[in-house]
Amino acid sequence: MSDPRGVYVVSSNSGMDRSRRKPMGNTVDGTRNWSTVPCACCADCSSCCRGCCCIPCMLCDIAERLGEWMCFPFCVPCGGNVLRTRLRTLGGIRGTACDDCMTMCCCCACAVWQMDKELDEMGIP
């Protein structure tokens, strides 16, 4: 059975082959990798120091560069993760929301630096 949006709703007893189901929601498969790795932040001393000392400032800048309100990262739960996922999908970068969350949790400073560099690579001022 399908709903008006074209998304199949399958109950466990429907007998529909699960391999033929359409994914729910808007799935975006990236076509490229990140242009830098998170741990490469040590190569650029000025932005590395800024990323380590003032993560909130960089997140505010990234939010504005992505067209969001400057305080978005702090007014939305897991705002940094949301911004990373948005940047990844806008840039056509491979990955998942879970990858974004783990990267932000394991090394937030490096992840924020990587996001800043990716915006530079994409030409977003």
Tab-separated table of C-alpha atoms in Angstrom:
chain	number	residue	atom	x	y	z
A	1	MET	CA	0.000	0.000	0.000
A	2	SER	CA	1.328	3.502	-0.659
A	3	ASP	CA	0.421	6.915	0.612
A	4	PRO	CA	0.004	10.065	-1.570
A	5	ARG	CA	3.689	10.982	-1.212
A	6	GLY	CA	4.787	7.803	-2.972
A	7	VAL	CA	6.191	6.270	0.204
A	8	TYR	CA	5.346	2.637	0.772
A	9	VAL	CA	3.941	1.803	4.151
A	10	VAL	CA	4.565	-1.831	4.917
A	11	SER	CA	3.224	-3.699	7.887
A	12	SER	CA	5.001	-6.794	9.077
A	13	ASN	CA	2.220	-9.055	7.801
A	14	SER	CA	1.758	-7.491	4.356
A	15	GLY	CA	3.887	-10.079	2.567
A	16	MET	CA	5.613	-7.390	0.452
A	17	ASP	CA	9.214	-8.124	-0.428
A	18	ARG	CA	11.270	-5.749	1.765
A	19	SER	CA	13.976	-5.418	-0.897
A	20	ARG	CA	11.508	-3.623	-3.198
A	21	ARG	CA	10.434	-0.957	-0.704
A	22	LYS	CA	11.193	2.682	-1.377
A	23	PRO	CA	13.105	4.478	1.369
A	24	MET	CA	11.065	6.807	3.519
A	25	GLY	CA	11.852	10.508	3.449
A	26	ASN	CA	14.230	12.374	1.220
A	27	THR	CA	17.389	10.319	0.966
A	28	VAL	CA	20.355	12.102	-0.565
A	29	ASP	CA	23.274	9.971	-1.663
A	30	GLY	CA	26.455	11.995	-1.934
A	31	THR	CA	28.718	11.748	-4.930
A	32	ARG	CA	31.994	12.812	-3.323
A	33	ASN	CA	33.981	12.692	-0.108
A	34	TRP	CA	34.868	15.569	2.200
A	35	SER	CA	37.692	17.659	0.705
A	36	THR	CA	39.674	17.406	3.961
A	37	VAL	CA	39.854	14.939	6.827
A	38	PRO	CA	38.973	16.232	10.299
A	39	CYS	CA	42.436	15.532	11.723
A	40	ALA	CA	44.107	17.728	9.089
A	41	CYS	CA	43.188	20.803	11.131
A	42	CYS	CA	46.711	20.975	12.581
A	43	ALA	CA	48.055	21.979	9.154
A	44	ASP	CA	46.292	25.372	9.337
A	45	CYS	CA	47.387	26.889	12.638
A	46	SER	CA	45.154	29.987	12.710
A	47	SER	CA	41.856	28.249	12.045
A	48	CYS	CA	42.931	25.271	14.162
A	49	CYS	CA	43.468	27.561	17.163
A	50	ARG	CA	40.171	29.295	16.496
A	51	GLY	CA	38.437	25.938	16.230
A	52	CYS	CA	39.920	24.677	19.482
A	53	CYS	CA	39.514	27.882	21.477
A	54	CYS	CA	36.212	29.150	20.182
A	55	ILE	CA	34.056	26.375	18.743
A	56	PRO	CA	30.859	28.377	19.413
A	57	CYS	CA	32.171	31.307	17.333
A	58	MET	CA	32.967	29.033	14.392
A	59	LEU	CA	29.576	27.308	14.633
A	60	CYS	CA	27.868	30.723	14.522
A	61	ASP	CA	29.883	31.657	11.416
A	62	ILE	CA	29.057	28.334	9.758
A	63	ALA	CA	25.360	28.775	10.527
A	64	GLU	CA	25.361	32.218	8.891
A	65	ARG	CA	27.288	30.941	5.869
A	66	LEU	CA	24.635	28.230	5.444
A	67	GLY	CA	21.875	30.852	5.574
A	68	GLU	CA	20.729	30.046	9.105
A	69	TRP	CA	20.263	32.326	12.076
A	70	MET	CA	23.569	32.909	13.859
A	71	CYS	CA	22.317	31.421	17.162
A	72	PHE	CA	20.879	28.322	15.463
A	73	PRO	CA	23.542	25.930	16.832
A	74	PHE	CA	22.592	26.842	20.396
A	75	CYS	CA	18.817	27.129	20.094
A	76	VAL	CA	18.268	23.773	18.395
A	77	PRO	CA	19.200	20.538	20.172
A	78	CYS	CA	22.281	19.062	18.486
A	79	GLY	CA	22.496	22.169	16.289
A	80	GLY	CA	26.084	21.433	15.278
A	81	ASN	CA	25.065	17.989	14.047
A	82	VAL	CA	22.182	19.498	12.091
A	83	LEU	CA	24.514	22.031	10.447
A	84	ARG	CA	27.009	19.297	9.545
A	85	THR	CA	24.280	17.176	7.971
A	86	ARG	CA	22.962	20.195	6.074
A	87	LEU	CA	26.420	21.055	4.773
A	88	ARG	CA	27.011	17.442	3.754
A	89	THR	CA	23.747	17.182	1.824
A	90	LEU	CA	24.153	20.603	0.179
A	91	GLY	CA	27.675	19.707	-0.898
A	92	GLY	CA	26.747	16.248	-2.182
A	93	ILE	CA	29.121	14.627	0.292
A	94	ARG	CA	28.801	10.937	1.108
A	95	GLY	CA	27.809	10.003	4.628
A	96	THR	CA	24.963	9.611	7.068
A	97	ALA	CA	23.482	11.596	9.931
A	98	CYS	CA	24.978	8.983	12.256
A	99	ASP	CA	28.450	9.658	10.792
A	100	ASP	CA	27.899	13.378	11.348
A	101	CYS	CA	26.831	12.834	14.943
A	102	MET	CA	29.786	10.579	15.741
A	103	THR	CA	32.263	13.005	14.178
A	104	MET	CA	30.827	15.929	16.141
A	105	CYS	CA	30.830	13.909	19.388
A	106	CYS	CA	34.323	12.426	19.056
A	107	CYS	CA	36.193	15.570	18.023
A	108	CYS	CA	33.982	18.598	17.789
A	109	ALA	CA	36.833	21.064	17.176
A	110	CYS	CA	38.181	19.038	14.236
A	111	ALA	CA	34.684	18.515	12.804
A	112	VAL	CA	33.883	22.232	12.977
A	113	TRP	CA	37.222	23.054	11.342
A	114	GLN	CA	36.446	20.546	8.572
A	115	MET	CA	33.034	22.162	8.018
A	116	ASP	CA	34.655	25.608	7.767
A	117	LYS	CA	37.191	24.358	5.220
A	118	GLU	CA	34.470	22.594	3.216
A	119	LEU	CA	32.497	25.838	2.956
A	120	ASP	CA	35.688	27.534	1.696
A	121	GLU	CA	36.169	24.763	-0.893
A	122	MET	CA	32.540	25.143	-1.999
A	123	GLY	CA	33.051	28.895	-2.432
A	124	ILE	CA	30.440	29.865	0.164
A	125	PRO	CA	31.578	33.132	1.785
